[in-house]
Amino acid sequence: MHKLTMLLISMLAVIFIWFNYTSATVGFVYNPTTNAAEFLSLKNHKVNFIASNIDSDLEKFFGYLSSRGAKFVIGPSMSVDGKKVLPYLKKYDILALSPTISSTKLLKSGYIFSLTPSNKSIVEAFREYLEKFGCSNLLLVLDDSNREYSDEFKDLLSYFPGDFVYYQELSSIKNVPVENYDTAVLTTVEKDSFEIIKFLRTKNTNIRIFATEASFSKEFLKLGGIFLQGVYFLVPKVYSTEGVELAMIDNWVGFIQNHRFLTTQQFRRFINTHIVKVDNSYVYFTEEGVKKDIILYVVQDGEFKEVQ
């Protein structure tokens, strides 16, 4: 009897240790063109990160995650990378907890959950604000390397006269008649957005410029200082100076620390039936993604200021 009791205690101990380890072990997928990798050095969180560059051998990486019992991966941040990992998420039954993926199609897959609303909601918010600002001729400068994300912004051209151009480098837009447009919307990342803004304002000092969460970060502000004065951003409300991407990664890590899930089904049931506390607010998820306020910010004196 004593041996049986000891055996049961040993089995329970092994189960507890395995549960504690696997529920706190998560993958971390980052793209070096964004700021995600910086998060790994910011804080010592009570989770076990297994990190990988998006350009690594994804089959090997997700197979390893699965062998370690991991059910979640933090990231990726870009919709084009979400499309890359989706087949492996399905194969190994792993869920991606992304900070900023907003492709409506990817969010409907049931394998990618993001703390950024879907492009359907974001584009609607852009339409409303562009109408308020009296947009009469719209230029869309779309990130050519992330068309999975950028292409959904073309819906704005159903409401406003204008055109779009894919951006790879400055030569991509050198022949655009910038003087013909009163408003530009950029879906590019920080450094590209900075170069585009310099070019647009050189050609047309009166053009209004709106950007997305793709370049909403402290790194963007460092690039131009006063030169970026008056650039608008439409992004989910954030309470961090680190920018949307790092703030949302931190929110997911905090969520994983506070809630332990053994299966992906358990996570889906929870996320679809509960109002979830994220940072200083509460949000809920639908089939099309998270429901969250989208706020208008403007760059003033080298800072992001919420427009009241």
Coordinates of C-alpha atoms in Angstrom, one line a residue:
M1 CA 0.0 0.0 0.0
H2 CA 2.8 2.3 0.9
K3 CA 4.5 1.7 -2.5
L4 CA 1.3 2.3 -4.3
T5 CA 0.8 5.6 -2.5
M6 CA 4.3 6.7 -3.3
L7 CA 3.8 5.7 -6.9
L8 CA 0.7 7.8 -7.1
I9 CA 2.4 10.8 -5.5
S10 CA 5.3 10.4 -7.9
M11 CA 2.9 10.3 -10.9
L12 CA 1.0 13.4 -9.6
A13 CA 4.3 15.2 -9.1
V14 CA 5.4 14.4 -12.7
I15 CA 2.0 15.5 -14.1
F16 CA 2.2 18.8 -12.1
I17 CA 5.8 19.5 -13.3
W18 CA 4.9 18.7 -16.9
F19 CA 1.8 20.9 -16.7
N20 CA 3.7 23.8 -15.1
Y21 CA 6.4 23.5 -17.7
T22 CA 4.3 23.1 -20.9
S23 CA 1.7 25.7 -20.0
A24 CA 4.5 28.3 -19.4
T25 CA 6.6 27.3 -22.5
V26 CA 5.8 29.3 -25.6
G27 CA 7.3 29.9 -29.0
F28 CA 8.4 33.3 -30.1
V29 CA 8.5 34.1 -33.8
Y30 CA 9.9 37.4 -34.9
N31 CA 10.8 39.2 -38.1
P32 CA 14.0 41.2 -37.9
T33 CA 12.5 44.1 -39.9
T34 CA 10.2 44.8 -36.9
N35 CA 11.0 45.5 -33.2
A36 CA 9.7 42.2 -31.9
A37 CA 13.1 40.7 -31.1
E38 CA 13.8 43.6 -28.8
F39 CA 11.2 42.3 -26.4
L40 CA 13.3 39.2 -25.6
S41 CA 15.8 41.5 -23.8
L42 CA 13.4 43.9 -22.1
K43 CA 12.2 41.9 -19.1
N44 CA 12.6 38.5 -17.4
H45 CA 9.1 37.1 -17.7
K46 CA 7.9 33.9 -16.0
V47 CA 7.5 32.1 -19.3
N48 CA 10.0 29.9 -21.2
F49 CA 10.6 31.4 -24.6
I50 CA 11.7 29.2 -27.5
A51 CA 12.6 31.9 -30.1
S52 CA 13.0 31.7 -33.9
N53 CA 13.5 34.1 -36.8
I54 CA 10.6 33.8 -39.3
D55 CA 13.2 32.9 -42.0
S56 CA 14.3 29.8 -40.1
D57 CA 13.3 26.2 -40.9
L58 CA 9.7 26.6 -39.8
E59 CA 8.9 22.9 -40.1
K60 CA 11.8 22.1 -37.7
F61 CA 10.9 24.9 -35.3
F62 CA 7.2 24.0 -35.0
G63 CA 8.0 20.3 -34.7
Y64 CA 10.3 21.1 -31.8
L65 CA 7.7 23.2 -30.1
S66 CA 5.2 20.4 -30.4
S67 CA 7.7 17.9 -29.0
R68 CA 8.1 20.2 -26.0
G69 CA 4.4 20.3 -25.4
A70 CA 4.1 24.0 -26.4
K71 CA 0.6 25.0 -27.5
F72 CA 1.2 28.7 -28.2
V73 CA 3.6 30.9 -30.1
I74 CA 3.9 34.7 -29.5
G75 CA 4.0 36.4 -32.9
P76 CA 4.5 36.8 -35.7
S77 CA 3.7 40.5 -36.0
M78 CA 3.2 40.8 -39.8
S79 CA 0.3 39.3 -41.8
V80 CA 2.6 38.1 -44.5
D81 CA 4.4 36.1 -41.8
G82 CA 1.1 34.9 -40.4
K83 CA 0.4 33.3 -43.8
K84 CA 3.8 31.5 -43.7
V85 CA 3.2 29.9 -40.3
L86 CA -0.5 29.1 -40.7
P87 CA 0.2 25.6 -42.3
Y88 CA 2.4 24.6 -39.3
L89 CA -0.1 25.9 -36.8
K90 CA -2.7 23.7 -38.3
K91 CA -0.4 20.7 -38.6
Y92 CA 0.8 20.8 -35.0
D93 CA -2.3 22.3 -33.4
I94 CA -0.5 25.4 -32.1
L95 CA -2.1 28.8 -31.8
A96 CA -0.3 32.1 -32.7
L97 CA -0.9 35.0 -30.3
S98 CA 0.1 37.9 -32.5
P99 CA 0.5 41.5 -31.4
T100 CA -0.4 43.2 -34.7
I101 CA -1.6 40.8 -37.4
S102 CA -4.8 42.3 -38.8
S103 CA -5.5 40.4 -42.0
T104 CA -9.2 39.6 -41.7
K105 CA -8.7 36.3 -43.6
L106 CA -6.0 35.1 -41.2
L107 CA -7.9 36.1 -38.1
K108 CA -10.9 34.0 -39.4
S109 CA -8.7 30.9 -39.6
G110 CA -9.1 30.1 -35.9
Y111 CA -5.4 29.6 -35.5
I112 CA -4.2 33.2 -35.2
F113 CA -5.4 35.6 -32.4
S114 CA -4.3 39.2 -32.4
L115 CA -4.7 42.1 -30.0
T116 CA -5.0 44.4 -33.1
P117 CA -8.5 44.6 -34.6
S118 CA -9.0 43.2 -38.1
N119 CA -8.4 45.3 -41.2
K120 CA -12.1 45.4 -41.7
S121 CA -12.5 47.5 -38.5
I122 CA -9.3 49.5 -39.1
V123 CA -10.2 50.4 -42.7
E124 CA -13.7 51.5 -41.5
A125 CA -12.0 53.8 -38.9
F126 CA -9.8 55.3 -41.6
R127 CA -12.8 55.9 -43.8
E128 CA -14.6 57.8 -41.0
Y129 CA -11.6 60.0 -40.2
L130 CA -10.7 60.7 -43.8
E131 CA -14.3 61.9 -44.4
K132 CA -14.0 64.2 -41.3
F133 CA -10.7 65.6 -42.7
G134 CA -12.3 66.2 -46.1
C135 CA -10.2 63.9 -48.1
S136 CA -10.8 64.5 -51.8
N137 CA -7.9 62.6 -53.5
L138 CA -6.2 59.7 -51.7
L139 CA -2.8 58.2 -52.2
L140 CA -2.2 54.8 -50.7
V141 CA 1.5 53.8 -50.2
L142 CA 1.4 50.1 -49.5
D143 CA 4.1 47.9 -48.2
D144 CA 5.0 45.6 -51.0
S145 CA 6.6 43.1 -48.7
N146 CA 3.4 42.6 -46.7
R147 CA 0.6 42.5 -49.3
E148 CA -1.4 40.1 -47.1
Y149 CA -1.9 43.2 -44.9
S150 CA -1.7 46.1 -47.2
D151 CA -4.0 45.0 -49.9
E152 CA -7.1 45.2 -47.7
F153 CA -6.5 49.0 -47.5
K154 CA -7.4 49.2 -51.1
D155 CA -11.1 49.2 -50.0
L156 CA -10.6 52.9 -49.1
L157 CA -10.5 53.6 -52.9
S158 CA -14.1 52.5 -53.0
Y159 CA -15.0 55.6 -51.0
F160 CA -12.3 58.1 -52.1
P161 CA -10.9 59.1 -55.5
G162 CA -7.3 58.2 -55.7
D163 CA -4.7 55.5 -56.5
F164 CA -2.2 53.2 -54.8
V165 CA 1.4 52.3 -55.2
Y166 CA 3.5 49.5 -53.8
Y167 CA 6.6 50.6 -51.9
Q168 CA 9.9 48.8 -52.1
E169 CA 12.3 51.7 -52.1
L170 CA 12.2 55.4 -52.9
S171 CA 12.3 54.7 -56.6
S172 CA 8.9 53.0 -56.3
I173 CA 7.2 56.4 -55.8
K174 CA 9.5 58.9 -57.5
N175 CA 7.1 59.3 -60.5
V176 CA 4.0 59.6 -58.4
P177 CA 2.4 63.1 -58.9
V178 CA 2.3 63.9 -55.2
E179 CA 1.0 67.4 -55.8
N180 CA -2.3 65.9 -57.0
Y181 CA -3.2 64.3 -53.7
D182 CA -4.4 66.0 -50.5
T183 CA -4.1 62.9 -48.3
A184 CA -1.7 59.9 -48.1
V185 CA -2.1 56.6 -46.1
L186 CA 1.0 54.6 -45.4
T187 CA 1.0 50.9 -44.4
T188 CA 4.9 50.7 -44.3
V189 CA 7.2 50.0 -41.3
E190 CA 9.2 52.8 -39.5
K191 CA 12.2 53.4 -41.7
D192 CA 10.3 53.2 -44.9
S193 CA 7.5 55.5 -43.6
F194 CA 10.1 58.0 -42.6
E195 CA 11.6 58.1 -46.1
I196 CA 8.2 58.2 -47.7
I197 CA 7.1 61.1 -45.5
K198 CA 10.3 63.1 -46.3
F199 CA 9.6 62.6 -50.0
L200 CA 5.9 63.4 -49.9
R201 CA 6.4 66.6 -47.9
T202 CA 9.2 67.7 -50.2
K203 CA 6.8 67.4 -53.2
N204 CA 3.7 68.7 -51.4
T205 CA 4.0 70.6 -48.1
N206 CA 0.2 70.6 -47.5
I207 CA -0.4 66.8 -47.9
R208 CA -2.0 65.2 -44.8
I209 CA -0.3 61.9 -43.9
F210 CA -1.9 59.0 -42.0
A211 CA 0.0 55.9 -41.0
T212 CA -0.9 52.6 -39.3
E213 CA 0.4 50.6 -36.3
A214 CA 3.1 49.2 -38.7
S215 CA 5.3 52.3 -37.9
F216 CA 3.8 53.4 -34.5
S217 CA 6.8 53.1 -32.2
K218 CA 9.4 55.0 -30.3
E219 CA 11.9 54.0 -33.0
F220 CA 9.8 55.9 -35.6
L221 CA 9.9 59.1 -33.5
K222 CA 13.7 58.8 -33.2
L223 CA 14.1 58.9 -36.9
G224 CA 12.8 62.4 -37.6
G225 CA 12.0 64.4 -34.6
I226 CA 10.4 67.7 -35.5
F227 CA 10.3 66.7 -39.2
L228 CA 7.5 64.2 -38.4
Q229 CA 5.3 66.9 -36.8
G230 CA 1.6 66.5 -37.7
V231 CA 1.7 62.9 -39.0
Y232 CA -1.5 61.1 -37.9
F233 CA -1.8 57.5 -36.8
L234 CA -4.9 55.3 -36.4
V235 CA -4.0 52.5 -34.0
P236 CA -5.5 50.6 -31.1
K237 CA -5.3 52.5 -27.8
V238 CA -2.0 51.7 -26.0
Y239 CA -0.7 52.6 -22.6
S240 CA 3.0 52.1 -23.3
T241 CA 5.7 54.3 -24.7
E242 CA 7.3 51.2 -26.4
G243 CA 4.8 51.3 -29.3
V244 CA 2.0 49.1 -30.4
E245 CA 4.0 46.0 -31.3
L246 CA 6.0 45.6 -28.1
A247 CA 3.0 46.7 -25.9
M248 CA 0.8 44.0 -27.4
I249 CA 3.5 41.3 -27.1
D250 CA 3.8 42.3 -23.4
N251 CA 0.0 42.0 -23.1
W252 CA 0.0 38.4 -24.5
V253 CA 2.9 37.4 -22.3
G254 CA 1.0 38.7 -19.3
F255 CA -2.1 36.8 -20.4
I256 CA -0.2 33.6 -20.7
Q257 CA 1.3 34.1 -17.2
N258 CA -2.2 34.7 -15.7
H259 CA -4.0 31.9 -17.5
R260 CA -2.7 28.4 -18.0
F261 CA -4.1 26.3 -20.9
L262 CA -3.3 22.6 -21.6
T263 CA -5.1 22.5 -24.9
T264 CA -5.9 24.8 -27.8
Q265 CA -9.6 23.9 -27.4
Q266 CA -9.5 25.1 -23.8
F267 CA -8.0 28.5 -25.0
R268 CA -10.6 28.9 -27.7
R269 CA -13.5 28.2 -25.4
F270 CA -12.1 30.8 -22.9
I271 CA -11.3 33.5 -25.4
N272 CA -14.6 33.2 -27.1
T273 CA -16.7 33.3 -23.9
H274 CA -15.0 35.8 -21.7
I275 CA -14.3 39.5 -21.6
V276 CA -10.5 39.6 -21.4
K277 CA -8.5 42.1 -19.4
V278 CA -5.7 43.6 -21.5
D279 CA -3.5 46.1 -19.8
N280 CA -5.8 48.8 -18.5
S281 CA -8.9 47.9 -20.5
Y282 CA -11.3 45.0 -21.2
V283 CA -11.8 43.5 -24.7
Y284 CA -13.7 40.6 -26.3
F285 CA -13.1 38.5 -29.3
T286 CA -15.3 37.6 -32.3
E287 CA -14.8 35.5 -35.3
E288 CA -13.3 38.5 -37.1
G289 CA -10.9 39.4 -34.3
V290 CA -10.7 41.5 -31.1
K291 CA -13.0 44.4 -30.5
K292 CA -11.0 47.4 -29.3
D293 CA -11.2 51.2 -29.6
I294 CA -9.1 52.6 -32.5
I295 CA -7.6 55.9 -31.6
L296 CA -6.4 58.8 -33.6
Y297 CA -2.9 60.0 -32.6
V298 CA -0.7 62.8 -34.0
V299 CA 3.0 63.5 -33.7
Q300 CA 3.6 66.7 -31.7
D301 CA 6.9 67.8 -30.3
G302 CA 8.5 64.4 -30.9
E303 CA 5.7 62.5 -29.1
F304 CA 2.5 60.6 -29.9
K305 CA -0.5 62.7 -28.7
E306 CA -4.0 61.4 -28.6
V307 CA -6.3 63.6 -30.6
Q308 CA -9.4 64.5 -28.5

